[in-house]
Short mmCIF file of C-alpha atoms and ligand atoms in Angstrom, two decimals:
data_model
loop_
_atom_site.label_atom_id
_atom_site.label_comp_id
_atom_site.label_asym_id
_atom_site.label_seq_id
_atom_site.Cartn_x
_atom_site.Cartn_y
_atom_site.Cartn_z
CA MET J 254 -21.84 -27.75 -13.20
CA THR J 255 -20.12 -24.66 -14.56
CA SER J 256 -19.90 -22.02 -11.85
CA MET J 257 -20.29 -18.27 -12.44
CA LYS J 258 -16.63 -17.88 -11.50
CA ASN J 259 -15.54 -20.37 -14.15
CA LEU J 260 -17.71 -18.67 -16.73
CA ASN J 261 -16.08 -15.37 -15.89
CA ALA J 262 -12.62 -16.89 -16.09
CA ASN J 263 -13.47 -18.45 -19.46
CA ARG J 264 -14.90 -15.16 -20.70
CA ARG J 265 -11.75 -13.34 -19.69
CA ARG J 266 -9.50 -15.90 -21.38
CA PHE J 267 -11.67 -15.55 -24.49
CA VAL J 268 -11.51 -11.76 -24.39
CA GLN J 269 -7.77 -11.95 -23.84
CA GLY J 270 -7.39 -14.44 -26.69
CA VAL J 271 -9.32 -12.21 -29.06
CA ALA J 272 -7.40 -9.19 -27.85
CA ALA J 273 -4.13 -11.03 -28.35
CA GLY J 274 -5.07 -11.92 -31.90
CA ALA J 275 -6.27 -8.42 -32.68
CA ALA J 276 -3.30 -6.84 -30.99
CA ALA J 277 -0.82 -9.13 -32.77
CA ALA J 278 -2.35 -8.04 -36.07
CA ALA J 279 -2.58 -4.42 -34.97
CA PHE J 280 1.06 -4.26 -34.06
CA ILE J 281 2.31 -5.17 -37.53
CA PRO J 282 3.39 -1.63 -38.44
CA GLY J 283 1.06 0.03 -40.92
CA ARG J 284 -1.66 -2.64 -40.77
CA PHE J 285 -4.86 -2.88 -38.73
CA ALA J 286 -4.07 0.44 -37.12
CA ILE J 287 -7.61 0.72 -35.68
CA GLY J 288 -7.00 -2.28 -33.36
CA GLY J 289 -3.97 -0.49 -31.96
CA MET J 290 -6.11 2.54 -31.07
CA ALA J 291 -8.28 0.76 -28.49
CA LYS J 292 -8.02 2.42 -25.09
CA VAL J 293 -6.35 0.58 -22.25
CA LYS J 294 -8.88 0.42 -19.44
CA VAL J 295 -7.68 0.70 -15.84
CA GLY J 296 -10.11 -0.13 -13.05
CA ILE J 297 -9.35 1.61 -9.75
CA LEU J 298 -10.85 0.40 -6.46
CA LEU J 299 -9.76 2.80 -3.73
CA PRO J 300 -11.39 4.63 -0.79
CA TYR J 301 -12.65 8.14 -1.58
CA SER J 302 -14.78 8.38 1.56
CA GLY J 303 -14.27 7.48 5.22
CA THR J 304 -11.13 7.35 7.36
CA TYR J 305 -8.88 6.29 4.43
CA ALA J 306 -10.28 8.82 1.88
CA PHE J 307 -7.13 10.93 1.58
CA LEU J 308 -5.02 7.81 1.05
CA GLY J 309 -7.12 6.88 -1.99
CA GLU J 310 -6.95 10.40 -3.36
CA LYS J 311 -3.16 10.63 -3.00
CA ILE J 312 -2.62 7.22 -4.62
CA THR J 313 -4.87 8.12 -7.57
CA ALA J 314 -3.16 11.49 -8.09
CA GLY J 315 0.32 9.91 -7.87
CA MET J 316 -0.55 7.24 -10.41
CA LYS J 317 -2.03 9.68 -12.90
CA LEU J 318 0.96 11.99 -12.51
CA ALA J 319 3.42 9.22 -13.48
CA ILE J 320 1.30 8.22 -16.48
CA ASN J 321 0.90 11.83 -17.66
CA GLN J 322 4.62 12.53 -17.20
CA ALA J 323 5.29 9.59 -19.53
CA GLY J 324 3.03 11.08 -22.22
CA GLY J 325 -0.36 9.74 -21.09
CA LYS J 326 -0.45 6.89 -23.65
CA PRO J 327 1.04 3.75 -22.11
CA GLY J 328 2.36 1.48 -24.87
CA GLY J 329 0.94 3.90 -27.44
CA ARG J 330 -2.68 3.50 -26.29
CA ASP J 331 -5.01 6.12 -24.85
CA ILE J 332 -6.04 5.36 -21.29
CA GLU J 333 -9.45 5.22 -19.64
CA TYR J 334 -9.84 5.13 -15.86
CA VAL J 335 -12.87 3.59 -14.17
CA GLN J 336 -12.84 4.66 -10.50
CA LEU J 337 -14.94 3.06 -7.75
CA ASP J 338 -15.10 4.13 -4.10
CA SER J 339 -14.26 1.04 -2.02
CA GLU J 340 -15.32 2.97 1.13
CA ALA J 341 -12.70 0.71 2.83
CA LYS J 342 -15.58 -1.72 3.41
CA PRO J 343 -14.69 -5.40 2.99
CA PRO J 344 -18.34 -6.57 2.66
CA LYS J 345 -18.66 -4.48 -0.52
CA ALA J 346 -15.35 -5.64 -2.02
CA THR J 347 -16.56 -8.68 -3.98
CA ASP J 348 -19.34 -6.78 -5.73
CA ASN J 349 -17.11 -3.81 -6.47
CA THR J 350 -14.34 -6.01 -7.90
CA ASN J 351 -16.83 -7.88 -10.10
CA LYS J 352 -18.28 -4.58 -11.30
CA LEU J 353 -14.85 -3.60 -12.58
CA ILE J 354 -13.64 -6.91 -13.96
CA THR J 355 -16.84 -8.33 -15.43
CA GLY J 356 -18.97 -5.20 -15.78
CA GLU J 357 -16.30 -2.89 -17.19
CA ASN J 358 -14.02 -5.49 -18.77
CA ILE J 359 -10.90 -3.68 -17.58
CA ASP J 360 -7.34 -4.53 -18.67
CA PHE J 361 -5.67 -3.70 -15.33
CA LEU J 362 -7.01 -3.61 -11.79
CA VAL J 363 -5.48 -1.13 -9.30
CA GLY J 364 -6.35 -1.21 -5.58
CA PRO J 365 -7.10 -1.28 -2.71
CA VAL J 366 -5.96 0.50 0.51
CA HIS J 367 -7.65 -1.73 3.10
CA SER J 368 -6.32 -5.26 3.74
CA GLY J 369 -9.82 -6.73 4.20
CA VAL J 370 -10.90 -5.35 0.82
CA ALA J 371 -7.67 -6.75 -0.65
CA MET J 372 -8.41 -10.28 0.56
CA ALA J 373 -11.74 -10.37 -1.29
CA MET J 374 -10.33 -8.63 -4.35
CA ALA J 375 -7.29 -10.91 -4.65
CA LYS J 376 -9.41 -14.06 -4.62
CA ILE J 377 -11.33 -12.82 -7.68
CA ALA J 378 -8.26 -11.37 -9.41
CA ARG J 379 -6.46 -14.74 -9.09
CA GLU J 380 -9.36 -16.59 -10.62
CA GLU J 381 -9.95 -14.07 -13.40
CA LYS J 382 -6.22 -13.82 -14.07
CA ILE J 383 -6.42 -10.06 -14.41
CA ILE J 384 -3.19 -8.12 -13.95
CA THR J 385 -3.60 -6.46 -10.56
CA ILE J 386 -1.40 -3.83 -8.94
CA VAL J 387 -1.91 -3.29 -5.20
CA PRO J 388 -0.81 0.29 -4.37
CA ASN J 389 -1.28 0.09 -0.59
CA ALA J 390 -3.10 -2.77 1.17
CA GLY J 391 -0.49 -4.71 3.11
CA ALA J 392 -2.33 -8.04 3.74
CA ASN J 393 0.55 -10.49 4.25
CA GLN J 394 -1.42 -13.22 2.46
CA LEU J 395 -1.13 -11.41 -0.89
CA THR J 396 2.53 -12.29 -0.95
CA GLY J 397 1.98 -15.51 1.01
CA SER J 398 -0.76 -18.07 0.53
CA LEU J 399 -2.73 -15.86 -1.90
CA CYS J 400 0.20 -14.85 -4.12
CA ALA J 401 -0.35 -15.25 -7.85
CA PRO J 402 1.57 -14.57 -11.08
CA ASN J 403 -0.87 -11.79 -12.02
CA ILE J 404 -0.80 -9.94 -8.65
CA PHE J 405 1.91 -7.35 -7.94
CA ARG J 406 2.23 -5.01 -4.96
CA THR J 407 3.97 -1.62 -5.14
CA SER J 408 3.61 -0.78 -1.43
CA PHE J 409 4.58 -3.12 1.44
CA SER J 410 3.37 -6.16 3.38
CA ASN J 411 1.91 -5.30 6.80
CA TRP J 412 4.83 -7.12 8.40
CA GLN J 413 7.47 -5.02 6.61
CA PRO J 414 7.26 -1.47 8.08
CA SER J 415 6.61 -2.66 11.66
CA TYR J 416 9.28 -5.34 11.96
CA PRO J 417 12.22 -2.84 11.97
CA SER J 418 10.50 -0.79 14.70
CA GLY J 419 11.00 -3.69 17.13
CA LYS J 420 14.76 -3.27 17.21
CA VAL J 421 14.47 0.54 17.26
CA VAL J 422 12.30 0.46 20.42
CA TYR J 423 14.58 -2.10 22.09
CA ASP J 424 17.73 -0.12 21.21
CA ASP J 425 16.09 2.99 22.74
CA GLY J 426 16.20 1.09 26.04
CA HIS J 427 12.55 -0.01 26.36
CA ARG J 428 11.81 -3.52 27.61
CA ASN J 429 8.05 -3.67 28.40
CA VAL J 430 5.72 -2.43 25.69
CA VAL J 431 1.95 -2.21 25.14
CA THR J 432 0.81 -2.56 21.51
CA MET J 433 -2.48 -1.24 20.12
CA ALA J 434 -4.16 -1.28 16.69
CA TRP J 435 -7.42 -1.42 14.78
CA ASN J 436 -8.86 -4.91 15.01
CA TYR J 437 -8.51 -6.17 11.45
CA GLY J 438 -5.87 -7.86 9.31
CA ALA J 439 -3.58 -4.85 8.84
CA GLY J 440 -3.58 -3.92 12.53
CA LYS J 441 -2.96 -7.46 13.75
CA GLN J 442 -0.25 -8.16 11.17
CA ALA J 443 1.49 -4.85 11.89
CA LEU J 444 1.59 -5.68 15.61
CA GLY J 445 2.81 -9.17 14.69
CA GLY J 446 5.75 -7.71 12.76
CA PHE J 447 6.64 -5.37 15.61
CA THR J 448 6.37 -8.12 18.24
CA GLN J 449 8.65 -10.41 16.22
CA GLY J 450 11.31 -7.68 15.97
CA PHE J 451 10.97 -6.48 19.57
CA GLU J 452 10.75 -9.84 21.34
CA GLY J 453 13.44 -11.23 18.99
CA ALA J 454 15.72 -8.47 20.35
CA GLY J 455 14.86 -9.39 23.97
CA GLY J 456 11.84 -7.16 24.84
CA LYS J 457 8.37 -8.19 26.06
CA VAL J 458 4.94 -7.14 24.78
CA VAL J 459 3.00 -7.01 28.05
CA LYS J 460 -0.41 -6.33 26.49
CA GLN J 461 -1.93 -6.16 23.00
CA ILE J 462 -5.03 -3.97 22.67
CA LEU J 463 -7.28 -4.21 19.59
CA THR J 464 -9.92 -1.52 18.87
CA PRO J 465 -12.83 -1.69 16.39
CA PHE J 466 -12.21 -0.36 12.85
CA PRO J 467 -12.85 2.43 11.89
CA LYS J 468 -13.92 3.75 15.30
CA VAL J 469 -11.87 6.48 16.97
CA GLU J 470 -13.07 6.40 20.59
CA PHE J 471 -9.73 5.69 22.28
CA GLN J 472 -10.22 7.15 25.77
CA ALA J 473 -10.91 3.92 27.69
CA TYR J 474 -7.87 2.20 26.14
CA LEU J 475 -5.62 5.15 26.97
CA THR J 476 -6.76 5.01 30.58
CA GLU J 477 -5.82 1.33 30.64
CA ILE J 478 -2.38 2.10 29.18
CA ALA J 479 -1.79 4.77 31.84
CA SER J 480 -2.51 2.22 34.55
CA LEU J 481 -0.24 -0.43 32.96
CA LYS J 482 2.72 2.03 32.91
CA PRO J 483 4.72 0.36 30.11
CA ASP J 484 8.13 1.70 29.01
CA ALA J 485 6.67 2.56 25.58
CA VAL J 486 3.64 2.08 23.32
CA PHE J 487 3.66 0.82 19.70
CA VAL J 488 0.54 1.32 17.53
CA PHE J 489 -0.91 0.94 14.03
CA TYR J 490 -3.37 3.65 12.95
CA ALA J 491 -3.56 5.47 9.59
CA GLY J 492 -5.55 8.21 7.86
CA GLY J 493 -8.22 10.05 9.88
CA GLY J 494 -7.88 7.55 12.75
CA ALA J 495 -4.16 8.36 13.10
CA ILE J 496 -4.92 12.06 13.50
CA LYS J 497 -7.43 11.39 16.27
CA PHE J 498 -5.24 8.83 18.06
CA VAL J 499 -2.17 11.09 18.28
CA LYS J 500 -4.25 14.02 19.57
CA ASP J 501 -6.03 11.82 22.14
CA TYR J 502 -2.71 10.32 23.32
CA ALA J 503 -1.36 13.82 24.05
CA ALA J 504 -4.66 15.03 25.56
CA ALA J 505 -4.64 12.02 27.93
CA GLY J 506 -1.30 13.29 29.26
CA LEU J 507 0.68 10.29 27.97
CA LYS J 508 2.87 12.05 25.39
CA ASP J 509 5.59 13.14 27.80
CA LYS J 510 5.33 10.08 30.05
CA ILE J 511 5.28 7.03 27.74
CA PRO J 512 7.07 7.34 24.36
CA LEU J 513 4.88 6.52 21.36
CA TYR J 514 6.19 4.52 18.37
CA SER J 515 4.54 3.27 15.19
CA SER J 516 5.00 2.22 11.60
CA GLY J 517 5.13 5.47 9.63
CA PHE J 518 1.43 5.54 8.71
CA LEU J 519 0.70 7.22 12.07
CA THR J 520 2.44 10.43 11.00
CA GLU J 521 2.05 10.24 7.20
CA GLY J 522 -0.09 12.92 5.56
CA THR J 523 -1.40 13.79 9.03
CA LEU J 524 1.15 16.13 10.61
CA LYS J 525 -0.60 19.44 9.92
CA ALA J 526 -3.75 18.19 11.64
CA GLN J 527 -1.86 16.56 14.54
CA GLY J 528 0.22 19.68 15.29
CA ALA J 529 2.30 19.67 18.48
CA ALA J 530 0.77 16.37 19.63
CA ALA J 531 2.92 14.51 17.08
CA GLU J 532 6.30 16.04 18.08
CA GLY J 533 8.93 13.44 18.97
CA ILE J 534 7.11 10.34 17.63
CA LYS J 535 9.52 7.82 16.04
CA THR J 536 8.35 5.65 13.16
CA THR J 537 9.76 3.31 10.51
CA LEU J 538 8.60 3.48 6.88
CA HIS J 539 9.80 3.02 3.28
CA TYR J 540 9.64 6.77 2.57
CA VAL J 541 10.68 10.10 4.06
CA ASP J 542 9.72 13.45 2.48
CA THR J 543 13.30 14.69 2.61
CA LEU J 544 15.03 11.74 0.88
CA ASP J 545 17.76 13.21 -1.25
CA ASN J 546 17.59 11.30 -4.52
CA PRO J 547 16.93 12.59 -8.08
CA ALA J 548 13.50 10.91 -8.36
CA ASN J 549 12.27 12.47 -5.11
CA ARG J 550 13.67 15.89 -6.01
CA THR J 551 11.56 16.03 -9.19
CA PHE J 552 8.53 14.14 -7.87
CA ARG J 553 7.66 16.34 -4.88
CA PRO J 554 7.39 19.69 -6.72
CA ALA J 555 5.52 18.03 -9.62
CA PHE J 556 2.98 16.48 -7.22
CA LYS J 557 2.52 19.79 -5.43
CA LYS J 558 2.07 21.64 -8.73
CA THR J 559 -0.61 19.27 -10.06
CA THR J 560 -2.56 18.68 -6.84
CA GLY J 561 -1.76 21.67 -4.62
CA LYS J 562 -0.96 19.13 -1.89
CA ASP J 563 2.24 17.81 -0.35
CA ALA J 564 3.31 14.33 -1.44
CA ASP J 565 3.48 11.50 1.08
CA VAL J 566 4.06 7.74 1.05
CA TYR J 567 0.62 7.10 -0.50
CA ALA J 568 1.37 9.50 -3.36
CA VAL J 569 4.69 7.69 -3.88
CA GLN J 570 3.02 4.28 -3.97
CA GLY J 571 0.55 5.60 -6.55
CA TYR J 572 3.37 7.17 -8.55
CA ASP J 573 5.29 3.88 -8.63
CA THR J 574 2.10 2.07 -9.67
CA GLY J 575 1.82 4.45 -12.63
CA LYS J 576 5.49 3.95 -13.51
CA LEU J 577 5.09 0.17 -13.37
CA LEU J 578 2.02 0.30 -15.59
CA VAL J 579 3.78 2.50 -18.15
CA GLN J 580 6.94 0.36 -18.21
CA ALA J 581 4.85 -2.81 -18.48
CA MET J 582 2.80 -1.45 -21.39
CA GLU J 583 5.96 -0.25 -23.17
CA SER J 584 7.53 -3.69 -22.79
CA VAL J 585 4.71 -5.33 -24.81
CA LYS J 586 4.11 -2.30 -27.07
CA GLY J 587 0.59 -1.95 -25.69
CA ASP J 588 -0.40 -5.57 -26.34
CA THR J 589 -2.28 -6.38 -23.12
CA GLY J 590 -3.15 -9.81 -24.54
CA ALA J 591 0.51 -10.83 -24.23
CA GLN J 592 0.03 -11.59 -20.55
CA GLN J 593 2.99 -13.92 -20.05
CA ALA J 594 5.38 -11.37 -21.56
CA LEU J 595 3.78 -8.60 -19.50
CA ILE J 596 4.24 -10.54 -16.26
CA ALA J 597 7.83 -11.50 -17.11
CA ALA J 598 8.66 -7.86 -17.85
CA MET J 599 7.05 -6.64 -14.61
CA GLU J 600 8.93 -9.25 -12.57
CA SER J 601 12.29 -7.98 -13.76
CA MET J 602 11.60 -4.25 -13.43
CA VAL J 603 13.59 -1.88 -11.25
CA ILE J 604 11.48 1.09 -10.17
CA ASP J 605 13.35 4.37 -9.93
CA SER J 606 11.20 5.67 -7.09
CA PRO J 607 11.18 8.74 -4.82
CA ARG J 608 11.58 6.19 -1.97
CA GLY J 609 14.84 4.93 -3.56
CA GLU J 610 15.25 2.22 -6.22
CA TRP J 611 13.40 -1.01 -5.56
CA SER J 612 12.55 -4.27 -7.33
CA PHE J 613 10.11 -7.14 -6.83
CA SER J 614 10.74 -10.23 -4.72
CA LYS J 615 9.77 -13.63 -6.16
CA ALA J 616 6.41 -13.12 -4.40
CA HIS J 617 5.88 -9.80 -6.29
CA ASN J 618 6.34 -7.55 -3.23
CA PRO J 619 8.87 -4.69 -3.03
CA VAL J 620 12.33 -5.42 -1.65
CA GLN J 621 13.07 -1.99 -0.21
CA ASP J 622 14.81 0.05 2.47
CA PHE J 623 12.97 1.08 5.65
CA TYR J 624 13.90 4.40 7.22
CA LEU J 625 13.83 5.58 10.83
CA ARG J 626 12.05 8.93 11.14
CA GLN J 627 11.15 11.28 13.97
CA VAL J 628 8.67 14.15 14.01
CA VAL J 629 10.66 17.35 14.61
CA GLY J 630 9.25 20.83 13.94
CA GLY J 631 6.15 19.43 12.24
CA GLU J 632 8.10 17.19 9.80
CA ASN J 633 9.13 13.55 9.63
CA LYS J 634 12.93 13.91 9.84
CA PHE J 635 15.23 11.22 8.43
CA LEU J 636 17.29 9.62 11.25
CA GLY J 637 18.83 6.73 9.29
CA VAL J 638 18.17 3.41 7.56
CA ALA J 639 16.41 1.07 10.00
CA HIS J 640 16.59 -1.97 7.71
CA LYS J 641 18.23 -2.17 4.30
CA ALA J 642 16.59 -4.12 1.42
CA LEU J 643 13.97 -5.82 3.57
CA ALA J 644 11.94 -8.55 1.82
CA HIS J 645 8.69 -10.02 3.16
CA PRO J 646 9.35 -13.65 4.23
CA ALA J 647 6.54 -14.79 1.83
CA LYS J 648 5.87 -18.09 3.60
CA GLY J 649 3.33 -20.22 1.72
CA CYS J 650 3.66 -18.39 -1.60
CA ARG J 651 3.51 -20.85 -4.49
CA MET J 652 3.41 -19.18 -7.90
CA GLY J 653 2.03 -21.08 -10.82
C1 BEZ F 386 -4.16 -1.85 5.21
O1 BEZ F 386 -5.36 -2.04 5.50
O2 BEZ F 386 -3.47 -2.75 4.72
C2 BEZ F 386 -3.54 -0.52 5.45
C3 BEZ F 386 -4.33 0.62 5.48
C4 BEZ F 386 -3.74 1.85 5.68
C5 BEZ F 386 -2.37 1.96 5.86
C6 BEZ F 386 -1.58 0.83 5.83
C7 BEZ F 386 -2.16 -0.42 5.63
#
């Protein structure tokens, strides 16, 4: 029996085949010019409500900025965006992804932020063979067992930003640590990365605490931490939850007693709201506002000018997604039907990013530097490079 999924996959191949034929004709200069005018359709599945809303907004703005800076017509084609609010809700992810791929017949899929949404989305994207760019969600599986030729990530794997923190905490002299995170893929994988780095260096994670996503009632867990008296605490929280956690940690009287560490999401885009409660927190991440490179020097003022907001790592990930899309479309002169050529071009790209230049690993995940930062005077200050050119181990990734 032919399943709905197979029908969809067949339909997509057919659409792509027709598009390839039309595009091949359209791109003979001077002939079939109308075919070349078709808009390239980009489906965006990101959160615009809930605890991750500002992440989705920053990613979208960053992506559009890069595309507009390049002239707004990737590969010579006008662009149409179809945006859906993922609400960071995994149970809605399958329907939302199908709405974009089958309902809207998009050429590219961009999203999501939440790892649980990513797991559902990637399964469909693999089957439908739609070129997908993941601008945040770190689910390790996307560059492990669920990797695919048509899936690229411009952000990080959940393991990546937390692993370097392990050595940082150990080198700061801490030996017994409590870890804490939201209880879903991203939280557990982030703590896994930290634990590998920290225990590999000789430390011990004495307790791992998992809290329900997206809830922000932390008081009982903070009381437990106070009674455990660890040398330090390492956490994963992001977005609205990060703001609340940092304020609660200080209000519970722990800030000056037990040093708090995290991957950089804890203090990214959140510092104004966290205020003095965030001072002194050390984090590791693939971006720092103050990085002194030409791309960052032009990107930050341009982002501020177009959005009225300060750029952060999410804006950078969106910006690099836009750059990748533009470069990919240029490489095939707008012919989205030439999927093999498109993938080959994307695989070999070097992205000149505000985070520093990076390129894709064989599993289509960034190989990039991770920086050590500390909140000083309301800013994430650059302390040094915590890990140079770190690649996700990508166990279980079989392309093809
Ligand atoms: C995730 O779910 O993968 C994620 C969400 C926010 C920040 C970082 C990772």
